[in-house]
mmCIF file of C-alpha atoms in Angstrom:
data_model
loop_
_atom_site.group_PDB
_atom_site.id
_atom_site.type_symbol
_atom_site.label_atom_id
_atom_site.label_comp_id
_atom_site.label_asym_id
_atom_site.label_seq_id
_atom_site.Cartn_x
_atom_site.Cartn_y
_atom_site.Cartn_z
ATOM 1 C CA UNK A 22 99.122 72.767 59.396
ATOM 2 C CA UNK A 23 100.949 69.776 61.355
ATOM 3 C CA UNK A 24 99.066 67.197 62.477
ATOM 4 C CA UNK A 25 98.297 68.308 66.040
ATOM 5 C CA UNK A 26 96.966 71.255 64.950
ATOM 6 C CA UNK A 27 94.499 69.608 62.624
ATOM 7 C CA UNK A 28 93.369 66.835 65.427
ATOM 8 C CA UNK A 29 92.604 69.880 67.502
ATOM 9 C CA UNK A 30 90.654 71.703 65.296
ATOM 10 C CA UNK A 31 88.605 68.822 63.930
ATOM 11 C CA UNK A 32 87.859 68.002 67.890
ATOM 12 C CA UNK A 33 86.858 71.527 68.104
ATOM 13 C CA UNK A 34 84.550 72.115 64.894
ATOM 14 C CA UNK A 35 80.920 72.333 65.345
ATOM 15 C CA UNK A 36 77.969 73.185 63.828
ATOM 16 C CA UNK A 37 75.828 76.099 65.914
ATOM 17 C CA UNK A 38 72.054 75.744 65.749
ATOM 18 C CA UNK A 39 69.406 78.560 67.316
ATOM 19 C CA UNK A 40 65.593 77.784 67.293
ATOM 20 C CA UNK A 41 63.415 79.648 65.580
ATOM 21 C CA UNK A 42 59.674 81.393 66.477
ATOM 22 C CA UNK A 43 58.209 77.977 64.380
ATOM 23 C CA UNK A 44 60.372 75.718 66.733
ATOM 24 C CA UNK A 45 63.143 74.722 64.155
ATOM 25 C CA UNK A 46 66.683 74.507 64.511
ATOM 26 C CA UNK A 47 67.904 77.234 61.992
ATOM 27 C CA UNK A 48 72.159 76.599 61.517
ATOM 28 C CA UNK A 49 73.987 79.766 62.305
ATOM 29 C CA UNK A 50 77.269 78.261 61.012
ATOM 30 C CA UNK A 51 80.150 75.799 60.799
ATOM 31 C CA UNK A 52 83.339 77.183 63.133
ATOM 32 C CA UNK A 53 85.509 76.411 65.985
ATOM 33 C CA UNK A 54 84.684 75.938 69.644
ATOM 34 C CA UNK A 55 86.668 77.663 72.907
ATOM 35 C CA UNK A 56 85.946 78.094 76.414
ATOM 36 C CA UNK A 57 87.997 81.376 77.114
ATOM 37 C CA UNK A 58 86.995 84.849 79.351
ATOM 38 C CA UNK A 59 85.003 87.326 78.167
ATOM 39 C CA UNK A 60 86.256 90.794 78.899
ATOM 40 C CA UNK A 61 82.857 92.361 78.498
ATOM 41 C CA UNK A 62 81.169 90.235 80.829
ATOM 42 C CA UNK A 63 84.221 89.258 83.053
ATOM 43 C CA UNK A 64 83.418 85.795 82.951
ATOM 44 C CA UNK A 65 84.370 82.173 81.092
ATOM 45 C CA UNK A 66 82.174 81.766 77.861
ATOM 46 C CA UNK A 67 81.630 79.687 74.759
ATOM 47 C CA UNK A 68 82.710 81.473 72.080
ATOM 48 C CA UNK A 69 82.611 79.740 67.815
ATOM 49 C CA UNK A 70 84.889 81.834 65.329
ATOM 50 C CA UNK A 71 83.297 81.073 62.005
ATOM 51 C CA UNK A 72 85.679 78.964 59.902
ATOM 52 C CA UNK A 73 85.488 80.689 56.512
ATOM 53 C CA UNK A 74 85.996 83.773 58.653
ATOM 54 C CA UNK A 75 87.893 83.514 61.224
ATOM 55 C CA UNK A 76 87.167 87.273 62.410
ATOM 56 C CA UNK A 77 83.710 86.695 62.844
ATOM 57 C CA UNK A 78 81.917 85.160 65.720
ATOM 58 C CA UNK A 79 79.154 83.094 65.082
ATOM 59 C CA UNK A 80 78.267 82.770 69.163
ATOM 60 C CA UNK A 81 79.367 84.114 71.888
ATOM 61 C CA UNK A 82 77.812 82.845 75.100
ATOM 62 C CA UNK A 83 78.281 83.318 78.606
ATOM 63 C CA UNK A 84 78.633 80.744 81.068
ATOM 64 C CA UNK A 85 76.354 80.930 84.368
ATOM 65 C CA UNK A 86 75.408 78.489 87.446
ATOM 66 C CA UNK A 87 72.058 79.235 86.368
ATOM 67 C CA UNK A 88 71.912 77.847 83.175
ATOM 68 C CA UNK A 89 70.737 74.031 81.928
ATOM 69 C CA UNK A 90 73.220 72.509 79.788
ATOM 70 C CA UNK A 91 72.674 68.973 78.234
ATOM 71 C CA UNK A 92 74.692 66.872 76.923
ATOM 72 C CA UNK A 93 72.688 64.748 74.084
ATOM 73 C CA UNK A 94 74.439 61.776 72.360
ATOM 74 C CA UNK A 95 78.475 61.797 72.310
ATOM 75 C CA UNK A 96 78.253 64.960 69.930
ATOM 76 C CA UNK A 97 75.958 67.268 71.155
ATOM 77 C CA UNK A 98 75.129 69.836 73.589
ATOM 78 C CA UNK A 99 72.023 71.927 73.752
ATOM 79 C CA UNK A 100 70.703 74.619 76.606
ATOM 80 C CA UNK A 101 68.515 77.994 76.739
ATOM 81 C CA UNK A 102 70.021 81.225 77.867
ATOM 82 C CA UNK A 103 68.225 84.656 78.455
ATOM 83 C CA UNK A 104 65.521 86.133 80.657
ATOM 84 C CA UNK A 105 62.371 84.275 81.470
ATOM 85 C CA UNK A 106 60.409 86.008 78.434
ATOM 86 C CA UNK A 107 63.499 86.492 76.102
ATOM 87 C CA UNK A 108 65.143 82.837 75.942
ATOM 88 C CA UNK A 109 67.009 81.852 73.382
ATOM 89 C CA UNK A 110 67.559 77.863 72.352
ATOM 90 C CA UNK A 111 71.106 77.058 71.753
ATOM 91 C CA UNK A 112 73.108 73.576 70.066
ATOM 92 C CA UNK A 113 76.274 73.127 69.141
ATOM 93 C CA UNK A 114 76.901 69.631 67.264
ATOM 94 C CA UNK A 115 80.399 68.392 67.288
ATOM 95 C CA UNK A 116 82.303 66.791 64.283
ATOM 96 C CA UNK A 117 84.342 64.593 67.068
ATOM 97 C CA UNK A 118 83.042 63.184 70.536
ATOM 98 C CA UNK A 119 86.049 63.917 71.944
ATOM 99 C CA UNK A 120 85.455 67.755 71.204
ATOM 100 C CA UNK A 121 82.211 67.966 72.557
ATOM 101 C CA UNK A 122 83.029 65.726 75.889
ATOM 102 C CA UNK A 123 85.966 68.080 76.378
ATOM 103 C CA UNK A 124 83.819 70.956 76.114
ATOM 104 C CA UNK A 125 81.042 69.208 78.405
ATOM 105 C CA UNK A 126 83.899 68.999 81.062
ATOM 106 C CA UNK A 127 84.954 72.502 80.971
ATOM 107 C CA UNK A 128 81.688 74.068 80.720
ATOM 108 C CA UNK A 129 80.610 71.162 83.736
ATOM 109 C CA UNK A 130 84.110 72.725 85.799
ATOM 110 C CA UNK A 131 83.283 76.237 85.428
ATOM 111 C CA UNK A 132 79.424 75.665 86.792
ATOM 112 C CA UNK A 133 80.743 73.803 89.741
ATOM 113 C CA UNK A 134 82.849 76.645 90.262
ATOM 114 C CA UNK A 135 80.189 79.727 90.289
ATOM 115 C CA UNK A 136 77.496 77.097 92.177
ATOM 116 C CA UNK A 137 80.188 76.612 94.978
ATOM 117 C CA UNK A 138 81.078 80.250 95.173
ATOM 118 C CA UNK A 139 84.759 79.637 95.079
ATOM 119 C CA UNK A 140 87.098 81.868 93.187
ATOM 120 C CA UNK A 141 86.306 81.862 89.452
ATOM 121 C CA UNK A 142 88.295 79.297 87.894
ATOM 122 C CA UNK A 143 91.720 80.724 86.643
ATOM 123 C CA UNK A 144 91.999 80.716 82.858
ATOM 124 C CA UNK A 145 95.339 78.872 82.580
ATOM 125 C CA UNK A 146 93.244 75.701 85.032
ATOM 126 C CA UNK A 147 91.191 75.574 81.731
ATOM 127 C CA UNK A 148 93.315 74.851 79.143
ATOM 128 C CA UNK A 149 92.526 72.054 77.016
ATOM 129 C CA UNK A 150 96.339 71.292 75.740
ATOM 130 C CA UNK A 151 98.173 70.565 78.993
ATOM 131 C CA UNK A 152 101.906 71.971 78.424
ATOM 132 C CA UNK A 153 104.559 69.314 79.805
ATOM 133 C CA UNK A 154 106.436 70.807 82.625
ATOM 134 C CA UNK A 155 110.368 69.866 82.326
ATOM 135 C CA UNK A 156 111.940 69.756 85.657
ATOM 136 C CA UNK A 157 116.091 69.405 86.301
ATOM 137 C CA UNK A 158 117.101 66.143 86.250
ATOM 138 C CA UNK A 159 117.449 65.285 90.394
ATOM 139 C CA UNK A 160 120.855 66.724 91.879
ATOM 140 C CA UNK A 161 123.557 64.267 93.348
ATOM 141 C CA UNK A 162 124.864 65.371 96.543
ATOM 142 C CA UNK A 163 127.733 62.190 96.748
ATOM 143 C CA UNK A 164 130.362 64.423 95.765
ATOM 144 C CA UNK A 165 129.723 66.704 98.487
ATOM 145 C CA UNK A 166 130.052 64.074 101.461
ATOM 146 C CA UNK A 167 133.391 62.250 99.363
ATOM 147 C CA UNK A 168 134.671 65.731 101.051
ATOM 148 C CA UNK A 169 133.257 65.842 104.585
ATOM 149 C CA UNK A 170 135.361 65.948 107.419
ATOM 150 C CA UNK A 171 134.625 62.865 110.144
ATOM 151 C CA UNK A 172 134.186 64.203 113.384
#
């Protein structure tokens, strides 16, 4: 794995913590964080493949205006998702701040979006690895007026 790849995934490792019916954080399992769309529910979630596993989801989460993020520390975010009288307590802890303020940003982007009823944010506007874009070096026209007739 080159070095990029590991900085990435280290940003992106966290732990994922439910609470319990005695009020305890129970861990559900070390994997790796994404913000990506969720066919099912067509709309941007959190989704953690385990990493032992990496077929097997250890959360999968969907993002709404309605719903109370917080960001806690530089490594953690926690909220509650579900109906009034089925809610569920969520965390995810990040290994690296940078993961988790990343994260914050996107998750923070995405709310804006679906409070300000604006088209849903475009999946490529939420990539985390911005991909250089190589334009042509600038033509030279000189050559062109070297020919020119004066009038």
């Amino acid at each position: 794995m080159n070095k990029d790849r590991m900085n990435k995934a280290a940003k992106r490792r966290v732990k994922v913590y439910k609470i319990n019916d005695k009020g305890q954080w129970d861990d559900q399992g070390t994997g790796h964080v994404e913000i990506k769309n969720i066919e099912k529910w067509d709309r941007m979630g959190i989704v953690v493949k385990s990493e032992k596993d990496k077929t097997l989801t250890i959360l999968e989460s969907k993002i709404v205006a309605e719903d109370v993020y917080q960001k806690q520390q530089d490594t953690l975010i926690v909220w509650t998702e579900g109906a009034e009288e089925d809610t569920v307590d969520l965390a995810l802890s990040f290994q690296e701040a940078d993961g988790c303020a990343e994260i914050w940003d996107t998750i923070s982007d995405i709310q804006i979006n679906l409070n300000s009823n604006s088209p849903a944010l475009a999946e490529e506007e939420l990539l985390f690895d911005s991909v250089p874009i190589n334009l042509p070096a600038p033509v030279s026209y000189t050559h062109l007026r070297a020919h020119e007739t004066p009038e």
